Amino acid sequence: MEEEKREEATASLEDDDVLMERSTTPKKRKRTEEQAEAMATEEASGAAESSHAKRRSTEPTTSFTLQNETRKIPIPPHRYTPLKDNWMKIFTPIVEHLHLQIRFNLKSRNVEIKSSEKTTDIGAIQKGADFVRAFTLGFEVEDSLALVRLDDLFLETFDINDVKPLKGDHLSRAIGRIAGKGGKTKFTIENVTRTRIVLADSKIHILGSYQNIQIARRSICNLILGSPPSKVYGNMRAVASRSAERF
C-alpha cells in the first residue's frame, strides 16, 4: 500500500511539472516574437534613415549648380574702346554687388560672366548679362546699371524695316524723323515715357519698363509711318498721363 501511495505521489508531481512547462512555454514564445518584431522595426528604420541620408548626399546643392553657370556676351568691334574706357564701372557692380566673376576673352572677343561660391541670388548672373548686353548695344553705363538695381526693366530691339520696308533716302528720312533736330524728338520721347532709346542705323533699342516701352515704341512707329512730330507728341503725352493716373 505504501508503495502504491508513493507511485501516485510521484505521478502527480510529474503531472504538475508537465503543466508548469506547458504554461511557461507560450510566454517564452511570446517574448521572443516581440523581441524579433522590435529588432525588425529597428532595422527597417535604420535602413530608411540610411537611404534618406544617401539621397541627401546625392541631391545637388544650390551653390554647386550656381558655380557651373556662365554667360558669354559678344562685343561688336565698335564697342571695344568704350568697353576698355568704362571697364572699372562695369567690373565693380558685377563683382561687389552681384558677387560674380567677369573677364574679357581677347581670343573670342566675348565678355564672360561666371557665378562663384559667394553668389547667393539665382538671378544675379542673368542681371549681369543684361547689364553688359545693354552697354554693348550703346546705352550709357549709368542707364544700363538700372537693370541690376531694378527688377521690372527690360530691353527691346526692333528694326525700322519691321514697321515699314524703306530703302535709301526714305530710310534716312525716317531715322531723321525719329531723332529730330539735334536729337530733340528722341529726348522728348525719352523724357515723357521715362525710357532710354538708342538709334543704331536701322536698329532701335529701348530700355525701360514694359508699359513705357509700349508707349515709346508706338510713338516711334508713328514717326516711321510719316506722322508729324507735333501729332505724335500730343498722343504720347495723352497716353502717358492716362498711364500715370492708373498707377
PDB file of C-alpha atoms in Angstrom:
ATOM      1  CA  MET A   1       0.000   0.000   0.000  1.00  0.00           C
ATOM      2  CA  GLU A   2       2.754   2.366   0.892  1.00  0.00           C
ATOM      3  CA  GLU A   3       4.450   1.708  -2.450  1.00  0.00           C
ATOM      4  CA  GLU A   4       1.220   2.465  -4.314  1.00  0.00           C
ATOM      5  CA  LYS A   5       0.860   5.764  -2.422  1.00  0.00           C
ATOM      6  CA  ARG A   6       4.470   6.690  -3.293  1.00  0.00           C
ATOM      7  CA  GLU A   7       3.868   5.922  -7.003  1.00  0.00           C
ATOM      8  CA  GLU A   8       0.701   8.067  -7.048  1.00  0.00           C
ATOM      9  CA  ALA A   9       2.552  10.962  -5.373  1.00  0.00           C
ATOM     10  CA  THR A  10       5.412  10.809  -7.902  1.00  0.00           C
ATOM     11  CA  ALA A  11       2.909  10.623 -10.799  1.00  0.00           C
ATOM     12  CA  SER A  12       1.044  13.667  -9.516  1.00  0.00           C
ATOM     13  CA  LEU A  13       4.329  15.579  -9.177  1.00  0.00           C
ATOM     14  CA  GLU A  14       5.276  14.668 -12.745  1.00  0.00           C
ATOM     15  CA  ASP A  15       1.880  15.868 -13.994  1.00  0.00           C
ATOM     16  CA  ASP A  16       2.347  19.158 -12.167  1.00  0.00           C
ATOM     17  CA  ASP A  17       5.790  19.618 -13.772  1.00  0.00           C
ATOM     18  CA  VAL A  18       4.342  18.979 -17.243  1.00  0.00           C
ATOM     19  CA  LEU A  19       1.589  21.514 -16.616  1.00  0.00           C
ATOM     20  CA  MET A  20       4.146  24.093 -15.445  1.00  0.00           C
ATOM     21  CA  GLU A  21       6.290  23.541 -18.529  1.00  0.00           C
ATOM     22  CA  ARG A  22       3.261  23.872 -20.811  1.00  0.00           C
ATOM     23  CA  SER A  23       2.188  27.083 -19.099  1.00  0.00           C
ATOM     24  CA  THR A  24       5.667  28.702 -19.327  1.00  0.00           C
ATOM     25  CA  THR A  25       6.494  27.848 -22.986  1.00  0.00           C
ATOM     26  CA  PRO A  26       3.871  30.092 -24.669  1.00  0.00           C
ATOM     27  CA  LYS A  27       5.036  33.058 -22.542  1.00  0.00           C
ATOM     28  CA  LYS A  28       8.598  32.496 -23.700  1.00  0.00           C
ATOM     29  CA  ARG A  29       7.435  32.242 -27.311  1.00  0.00           C
ATOM     30  CA  LYS A  30       5.505  35.498 -26.996  1.00  0.00           C
ATOM     31  CA  ARG A  31       8.573  37.245 -25.590  1.00  0.00           C
ATOM     32  CA  THR A  32      10.840  36.001 -28.363  1.00  0.00           C
ATOM     33  CA  GLU A  33       8.302  37.028 -31.039  1.00  0.00           C
ATOM     34  CA  GLU A  34       8.029  40.536 -29.542  1.00  0.00           C
ATOM     35  CA  GLN A  35      11.828  40.869 -29.459  1.00  0.00           C
ATOM     36  CA  ALA A  36      12.074  39.751 -33.089  1.00  0.00           C
ATOM     37  CA  GLU A  37       9.437  42.291 -34.159  1.00  0.00           C
ATOM     38  CA  ALA A  38      11.218  45.085 -32.296  1.00  0.00           C
ATOM     39  CA  MET A  39      14.537  44.201 -33.948  1.00  0.00           C
ATOM     40  CA  ALA A  40      12.868  44.107 -37.369  1.00  0.00           C
ATOM     41  CA  THR A  41      11.343  47.563 -36.880  1.00  0.00           C
ATOM     42  CA  GLU A  42      14.705  48.946 -35.707  1.00  0.00           C
ATOM     43  CA  GLU A  43      16.444  47.513 -38.776  1.00  0.00           C
ATOM     44  CA  ALA A  44      13.768  48.953 -41.101  1.00  0.00           C
ATOM     45  CA  SER A  45      14.021  52.400 -39.516  1.00  0.00           C
ATOM     46  CA  GLY A  46      17.816  52.282 -39.743  1.00  0.00           C
ATOM     47  CA  ALA A  47      17.647  51.319 -43.426  1.00  0.00           C
ATOM     48  CA  ALA A  48      15.192  54.159 -44.119  1.00  0.00           C
ATOM     49  CA  GLU A  49      17.451  56.677 -42.386  1.00  0.00           C
ATOM     50  CA  SER A  50      20.497  55.484 -44.318  1.00  0.00           C
ATOM     51  CA  SER A  51      18.641  55.696 -47.657  1.00  0.00           C
ATOM     52  CA  HIS A  52      17.398  59.190 -46.749  1.00  0.00           C
ATOM     53  CA  ALA A  53      20.952  60.235 -45.894  1.00  0.00           C
ATOM     54  CA  LYS A  54      22.188  58.853 -49.226  1.00  0.00           C
ATOM     55  CA  ARG A  55      19.522  60.835 -51.067  1.00  0.00           C
ATOM     56  CA  ARG A  56      20.567  63.994 -49.244  1.00  0.00           C
ATOM     57  CA  SER A  57      24.190  63.418 -50.169  1.00  0.00           C
ATOM     58  CA  THR A  58      23.359  62.781 -53.853  1.00  0.00           C
ATOM     59  CA  GLU A  59      20.981  65.762 -54.240  1.00  0.00           C
ATOM     60  CA  PRO A  60      22.755  68.764 -55.871  1.00  0.00           C
ATOM     61  CA  THR A  61      23.003  71.851 -53.709  1.00  0.00           C
ATOM     62  CA  THR A  62      22.166  75.351 -54.950  1.00  0.00           C
ATOM     63  CA  SER A  63      25.717  76.576 -54.505  1.00  0.00           C
ATOM     64  CA  PHE A  64      27.009  73.748 -56.725  1.00  0.00           C
ATOM     65  CA  THR A  65      24.556  74.481 -59.537  1.00  0.00           C
ATOM     66  CA  LEU A  66      25.299  78.209 -59.328  1.00  0.00           C
ATOM     67  CA  GLN A  67      29.042  77.605 -59.693  1.00  0.00           C
ATOM     68  CA  ASN A  68      28.568  75.996 -63.123  1.00  0.00           C
ATOM     69  CA  GLU A  69      26.528  78.823 -64.692  1.00  0.00           C
ATOM     70  CA  THR A  70      28.239  81.048 -67.254  1.00  0.00           C
ATOM     71  CA  ARG A  71      27.172  83.696 -69.765  1.00  0.00           C
ATOM     72  CA  LYS A  72      29.055  84.910 -72.844  1.00  0.00           C
ATOM     73  CA  ILE A  73      28.221  88.306 -74.356  1.00  0.00           C
ATOM     74  CA  PRO A  74      29.803  89.050 -77.762  1.00  0.00           C
ATOM     75  CA  ILE A  75      31.261  92.549 -78.121  1.00  0.00           C
ATOM     76  CA  PRO A  76      30.964  94.278 -81.517  1.00  0.00           C
ATOM     77  CA  PRO A  77      34.165  95.919 -82.821  1.00  0.00           C
ATOM     78  CA  HIS A  78      32.911  99.497 -82.419  1.00  0.00           C
ATOM     79  CA  ARG A  79      32.375  98.915 -78.671  1.00  0.00           C
ATOM     80  CA  TYR A  80      35.913  97.755 -77.832  1.00  0.00           C
ATOM     81  CA  THR A  81      37.171 101.242 -76.958  1.00  0.00           C
ATOM     82  CA  PRO A  82      34.129 102.239 -74.814  1.00  0.00           C
ATOM     83  CA  LEU A  83      34.394  98.873 -73.014  1.00  0.00           C
ATOM     84  CA  LYS A  84      38.070  99.489 -72.274  1.00  0.00           C
ATOM     85  CA  ASP A  85      37.398 103.024 -71.006  1.00  0.00           C
ATOM     86  CA  ASN A  86      34.458 102.010 -68.775  1.00  0.00           C
ATOM     87  CA  TRP A  87      35.749  98.605 -67.650  1.00  0.00           C
ATOM     88  CA  MET A  88      36.012  99.505 -63.957  1.00  0.00           C
ATOM     89  CA  LYS A  89      32.455 100.908 -63.944  1.00  0.00           C
ATOM     90  CA  ILE A  90      31.236  97.577 -65.350  1.00  0.00           C
ATOM     91  CA  PHE A  91      33.553  95.413 -63.249  1.00  0.00           C
ATOM     92  CA  THR A  92      32.702  96.934 -59.835  1.00  0.00           C
ATOM     93  CA  PRO A  93      28.910  96.323 -59.624  1.00  0.00           C
ATOM     94  CA  ILE A  94      29.166  92.821 -61.088  1.00  0.00           C
ATOM     95  CA  VAL A  95      31.870  91.669 -58.663  1.00  0.00           C
ATOM     96  CA  GLU A  96      30.965  93.600 -55.499  1.00  0.00           C
ATOM     97  CA  HIS A  97      27.155  93.707 -55.671  1.00  0.00           C
ATOM     98  CA  LEU A  98      26.250  90.565 -57.644  1.00  0.00           C
ATOM     99  CA  HIS A  99      29.272  88.514 -56.393  1.00  0.00           C
ATOM    100  CA  LEU A 100      30.088  87.205 -59.872  1.00  0.00           C
ATOM    101  CA  GLN A 101      33.310  86.670 -61.798  1.00  0.00           C
ATOM    102  CA  ILE A 102      33.885  88.569 -65.059  1.00  0.00           C
ATOM    103  CA  ARG A 103      36.603  88.711 -67.694  1.00  0.00           C
ATOM    104  CA  PHE A 104      37.089  89.793 -71.310  1.00  0.00           C
ATOM    105  CA  ASN A 105      38.319  86.980 -73.548  1.00  0.00           C
ATOM    106  CA  LEU A 106      40.693  88.511 -76.114  1.00  0.00           C
ATOM    107  CA  LYS A 107      40.582  85.481 -78.432  1.00  0.00           C
ATOM    108  CA  SER A 108      36.814  85.090 -78.746  1.00  0.00           C
ATOM    109  CA  ARG A 109      36.089  88.813 -78.117  1.00  0.00           C
ATOM    110  CA  ASN A 110      33.439  87.911 -75.551  1.00  0.00           C
ATOM    111  CA  VAL A 111      32.743  89.151 -72.042  1.00  0.00           C
ATOM    112  CA  GLU A 112      32.422  86.020 -69.896  1.00  0.00           C
ATOM    113  CA  ILE A 113      30.463  86.093 -66.630  1.00  0.00           C
ATOM    114  CA  LYS A 114      30.586  83.174 -64.203  1.00  0.00           C
ATOM    115  CA  SER A 115      28.945  82.518 -60.844  1.00  0.00           C
ATOM    116  CA  SER A 116      31.152  81.883 -57.797  1.00  0.00           C
ATOM    117  CA  GLU A 117      30.855  80.346 -54.343  1.00  0.00           C
ATOM    118  CA  LYS A 118      29.734  83.699 -52.907  1.00  0.00           C
ATOM    119  CA  THR A 119      26.839  84.033 -55.371  1.00  0.00           C
ATOM    120  CA  THR A 120      23.560  83.750 -53.451  1.00  0.00           C
ATOM    121  CA  ASP A 121      20.970  85.140 -55.877  1.00  0.00           C
ATOM    122  CA  ILE A 122      19.933  82.779 -58.680  1.00  0.00           C
ATOM    123  CA  GLY A 123      19.014  85.663 -60.974  1.00  0.00           C
ATOM    124  CA  ALA A 124      22.285  87.526 -60.414  1.00  0.00           C
ATOM    125  CA  ILE A 125      24.048  86.058 -63.434  1.00  0.00           C
ATOM    126  CA  GLN A 126      21.159  86.996 -65.739  1.00  0.00           C
ATOM    127  CA  LYS A 127      21.127  90.530 -64.372  1.00  0.00           C
ATOM    128  CA  GLY A 128      24.864  90.832 -65.017  1.00  0.00           C
ATOM    129  CA  ALA A 129      24.462  89.527 -68.572  1.00  0.00           C
ATOM    130  CA  ASP A 130      21.650  92.002 -69.297  1.00  0.00           C
ATOM    131  CA  PHE A 131      23.774  94.826 -67.868  1.00  0.00           C
ATOM    132  CA  VAL A 132      26.721  94.068 -70.158  1.00  0.00           C
ATOM    133  CA  ARG A 133      24.461  93.456 -73.152  1.00  0.00           C
ATOM    134  CA  ALA A 134      22.752  96.847 -72.673  1.00  0.00           C
ATOM    135  CA  PHE A 135      26.175  98.513 -72.664  1.00  0.00           C
ATOM    136  CA  THR A 136      27.194  96.735 -75.876  1.00  0.00           C
ATOM    137  CA  LEU A 137      24.008  97.979 -77.579  1.00  0.00           C
ATOM    138  CA  GLY A 138      25.053 101.574 -76.925  1.00  0.00           C
ATOM    139  CA  PHE A 139      23.441 102.585 -73.614  1.00  0.00           C
ATOM    140  CA  GLU A 140      25.410 104.539 -71.027  1.00  0.00           C
ATOM    141  CA  VAL A 141      26.823 102.633 -68.038  1.00  0.00           C
ATOM    142  CA  GLU A 142      24.605 104.584 -65.606  1.00  0.00           C
ATOM    143  CA  ASP A 143      21.464 103.727 -67.607  1.00  0.00           C
ATOM    144  CA  SER A 144      22.477 100.079 -68.023  1.00  0.00           C
ATOM    145  CA  LEU A 145      23.143  99.806 -64.282  1.00  0.00           C
ATOM    146  CA  ALA A 146      19.405 100.219 -63.653  1.00  0.00           C
ATOM    147  CA  LEU A 147      18.943  96.650 -64.945  1.00  0.00           C
ATOM    148  CA  VAL A 148      20.975  95.427 -61.953  1.00  0.00           C
ATOM    149  CA  ARG A 149      19.213  97.548 -59.344  1.00  0.00           C
ATOM    150  CA  LEU A 150      15.603  97.187 -60.557  1.00  0.00           C
ATOM    151  CA  ASP A 151      13.660  94.050 -61.450  1.00  0.00           C
ATOM    152  CA  ASP A 152      10.940  95.449 -63.757  1.00  0.00           C
ATOM    153  CA  LEU A 153      13.187  96.822 -66.517  1.00  0.00           C
ATOM    154  CA  PHE A 154      13.544  95.212 -69.947  1.00  0.00           C
ATOM    155  CA  LEU A 155      15.370  95.618 -73.254  1.00  0.00           C
ATOM    156  CA  GLU A 156      13.587  95.614 -76.592  1.00  0.00           C
ATOM    157  CA  THR A 157      15.078  95.790 -80.061  1.00  0.00           C
ATOM    158  CA  PHE A 158      13.351  96.137 -83.424  1.00  0.00           C
ATOM    159  CA  ASP A 159      14.201  97.209 -86.960  1.00  0.00           C
ATOM    160  CA  ILE A 160      12.666 100.072 -88.914  1.00  0.00           C
ATOM    161  CA  ASN A 161      12.031  97.676 -91.801  1.00  0.00           C
ATOM    162  CA  ASP A 162       9.863  95.565 -89.486  1.00  0.00           C
ATOM    163  CA  VAL A 163       7.434  98.504 -89.318  1.00  0.00           C
ATOM    164  CA  LYS A 164       7.676  99.634 -92.947  1.00  0.00           C
ATOM    165  CA  PRO A 165      10.138  98.447 -95.615  1.00  0.00           C
ATOM    166  CA  LEU A 166      12.178 101.518 -96.556  1.00  0.00           C
ATOM    167  CA  LYS A 167      15.345 101.942 -98.629  1.00  0.00           C
ATOM    168  CA  GLY A 168      17.787 104.696 -99.478  1.00  0.00           C
ATOM    169  CA  ASP A 169      16.715 108.251 -98.729  1.00  0.00           C
ATOM    170  CA  HIS A 170      13.342 107.122 -97.390  1.00  0.00           C
ATOM    171  CA  LEU A 171      15.116 105.155 -94.649  1.00  0.00           C
ATOM    172  CA  SER A 172      17.384 108.123 -93.874  1.00  0.00           C
ATOM    173  CA  ARG A 173      14.394 110.470 -93.569  1.00  0.00           C
ATOM    174  CA  ALA A 174      12.639 108.030 -91.212  1.00  0.00           C
ATOM    175  CA  ILE A 175      15.721 107.903 -88.962  1.00  0.00           C
ATOM    176  CA  GLY A 176      15.868 111.706 -89.070  1.00  0.00           C
ATOM    177  CA  ARG A 177      12.214 111.996 -88.014  1.00  0.00           C
ATOM    178  CA  ILE A 178      12.865 109.736 -85.020  1.00  0.00           C
ATOM    179  CA  ALA A 179      15.982 111.642 -83.924  1.00  0.00           C
ATOM    180  CA  GLY A 180      14.762 115.167 -84.669  1.00  0.00           C
ATOM    181  CA  LYS A 181      16.913 118.277 -84.968  1.00  0.00           C
ATOM    182  CA  GLY A 182      19.843 117.847 -82.581  1.00  0.00           C
ATOM    183  CA  GLY A 183      18.147 114.767 -81.096  1.00  0.00           C
ATOM    184  CA  LYS A 184      15.207 116.824 -79.799  1.00  0.00           C
ATOM    185  CA  THR A 185      12.479 114.319 -80.770  1.00  0.00           C
ATOM    186  CA  LYS A 186      14.333 111.364 -79.262  1.00  0.00           C
ATOM    187  CA  PHE A 187      14.975 113.219 -76.000  1.00  0.00           C
ATOM    188  CA  THR A 188      11.313 114.241 -75.787  1.00  0.00           C
ATOM    189  CA  ILE A 189      10.149 110.630 -76.196  1.00  0.00           C
ATOM    190  CA  GLU A 190      12.653 109.517 -73.544  1.00  0.00           C
ATOM    191  CA  ASN A 191      11.561 112.145 -71.020  1.00  0.00           C
ATOM    192  CA  VAL A 192       7.810 111.646 -71.491  1.00  0.00           C
ATOM    193  CA  THR A 193       7.886 107.829 -71.468  1.00  0.00           C
ATOM    194  CA  ARG A 194      10.746 107.512 -68.928  1.00  0.00           C
ATOM    195  CA  THR A 195      12.765 105.259 -71.213  1.00  0.00           C
ATOM    196  CA  ARG A 196      16.171 105.306 -72.902  1.00  0.00           C
ATOM    197  CA  ILE A 197      16.451 104.957 -76.695  1.00  0.00           C
ATOM    198  CA  VAL A 198      19.473 104.128 -78.866  1.00  0.00           C
ATOM    199  CA  LEU A 199      19.380 104.625 -82.649  1.00  0.00           C
ATOM    200  CA  ALA A 200      21.925 102.338 -84.313  1.00  0.00           C
ATOM    201  CA  ASP A 201      21.415 102.673 -88.072  1.00  0.00           C
ATOM    202  CA  SER A 202      18.070 100.938 -88.776  1.00  0.00           C
ATOM    203  CA  LYS A 203      18.043  99.207 -85.354  1.00  0.00           C
ATOM    204  CA  ILE A 204      16.214 100.809 -82.427  1.00  0.00           C
ATOM    205  CA  HIS A 205      16.907  99.726 -78.840  1.00  0.00           C
ATOM    206  CA  ILE A 206      14.589 100.733 -75.981  1.00  0.00           C
ATOM    207  CA  LEU A 207      15.324 100.321 -72.256  1.00  0.00           C
ATOM    208  CA  GLY A 208      12.540 100.753 -69.684  1.00  0.00           C
ATOM    209  CA  SER A 209       9.537  99.164 -68.025  1.00  0.00           C
ATOM    210  CA  TYR A 210       7.125  97.051 -70.048  1.00  0.00           C
ATOM    211  CA  GLN A 211       4.350  99.647 -70.273  1.00  0.00           C
ATOM    212  CA  ASN A 212       6.693 102.560 -71.019  1.00  0.00           C
ATOM    213  CA  ILE A 213       8.378 100.558 -73.787  1.00  0.00           C
ATOM    214  CA  GLN A 214       4.981 100.037 -75.420  1.00  0.00           C
ATOM    215  CA  ILE A 215       4.250 103.792 -75.400  1.00  0.00           C
ATOM    216  CA  ALA A 216       7.688 104.697 -76.792  1.00  0.00           C
ATOM    217  CA  ARG A 217       7.541 102.029 -79.489  1.00  0.00           C
ATOM    218  CA  ARG A 218       4.089 103.164 -80.623  1.00  0.00           C
ATOM    219  CA  SER A 219       5.332 106.758 -80.925  1.00  0.00           C
ATOM    220  CA  ILE A 220       8.410 105.691 -82.903  1.00  0.00           C
ATOM    221  CA  CYS A 221       6.280 103.558 -85.229  1.00  0.00           C
ATOM    222  CA  ASN A 222       4.013 106.541 -85.942  1.00  0.00           C
ATOM    223  CA  LEU A 223       7.066 108.642 -86.802  1.00  0.00           C
ATOM    224  CA  ILE A 224       8.339 105.921 -89.147  1.00  0.00           C
ATOM    225  CA  LEU A 225       4.957 105.770 -90.901  1.00  0.00           C
ATOM    226  CA  GLY A 226       5.113 109.526 -91.560  1.00  0.00           C
ATOM    227  CA  SER A 227       3.132 111.214 -88.763  1.00  0.00           C
ATOM    228  CA  PRO A 228       4.285 114.759 -87.919  1.00  0.00           C
ATOM    229  CA  PRO A 229       6.152 115.102 -84.611  1.00  0.00           C
ATOM    230  CA  SER A 230       3.584 117.534 -83.175  1.00  0.00           C
ATOM    231  CA  LYS A 231       0.787 114.975 -83.521  1.00  0.00           C
ATOM    232  CA  VAL A 232       2.983 112.234 -82.045  1.00  0.00           C
ATOM    233  CA  TYR A 233       3.836 114.451 -79.043  1.00  0.00           C
ATOM    234  CA  GLY A 234       0.154 115.080 -78.298  1.00  0.00           C
ATOM    235  CA  ASN A 235      -0.835 111.406 -78.497  1.00  0.00           C
ATOM    236  CA  MET A 236       2.175 110.342 -76.459  1.00  0.00           C
ATOM    237  CA  ARG A 237       1.512 112.841 -73.660  1.00  0.00           C
ATOM    238  CA  ALA A 238      -2.156 111.846 -73.500  1.00  0.00           C
ATOM    239  CA  VAL A 239      -1.293 108.145 -73.192  1.00  0.00           C
ATOM    240  CA  ALA A 240       1.454 108.844 -70.630  1.00  0.00           C
ATOM    241  CA  SER A 241      -0.900 110.915 -68.473  1.00  0.00           C
ATOM    242  CA  ARG A 242      -3.521 108.143 -68.549  1.00  0.00           C
ATOM    243  CA  SER A 243      -0.978 105.525 -67.501  1.00  0.00           C
ATOM    244  CA  ALA A 244       0.265 107.790 -64.672  1.00  0.00           C
ATOM    245  CA  GLU A 245      -3.324 108.216 -63.413  1.00  0.00           C
ATOM    246  CA  ARG A 246      -3.842 104.442 -63.368  1.00  0.00           C
ATOM    247  CA  PHE A 247      -0.804 103.814 -61.200  1.00  0.00           C
TER     248      PHE A 247
END
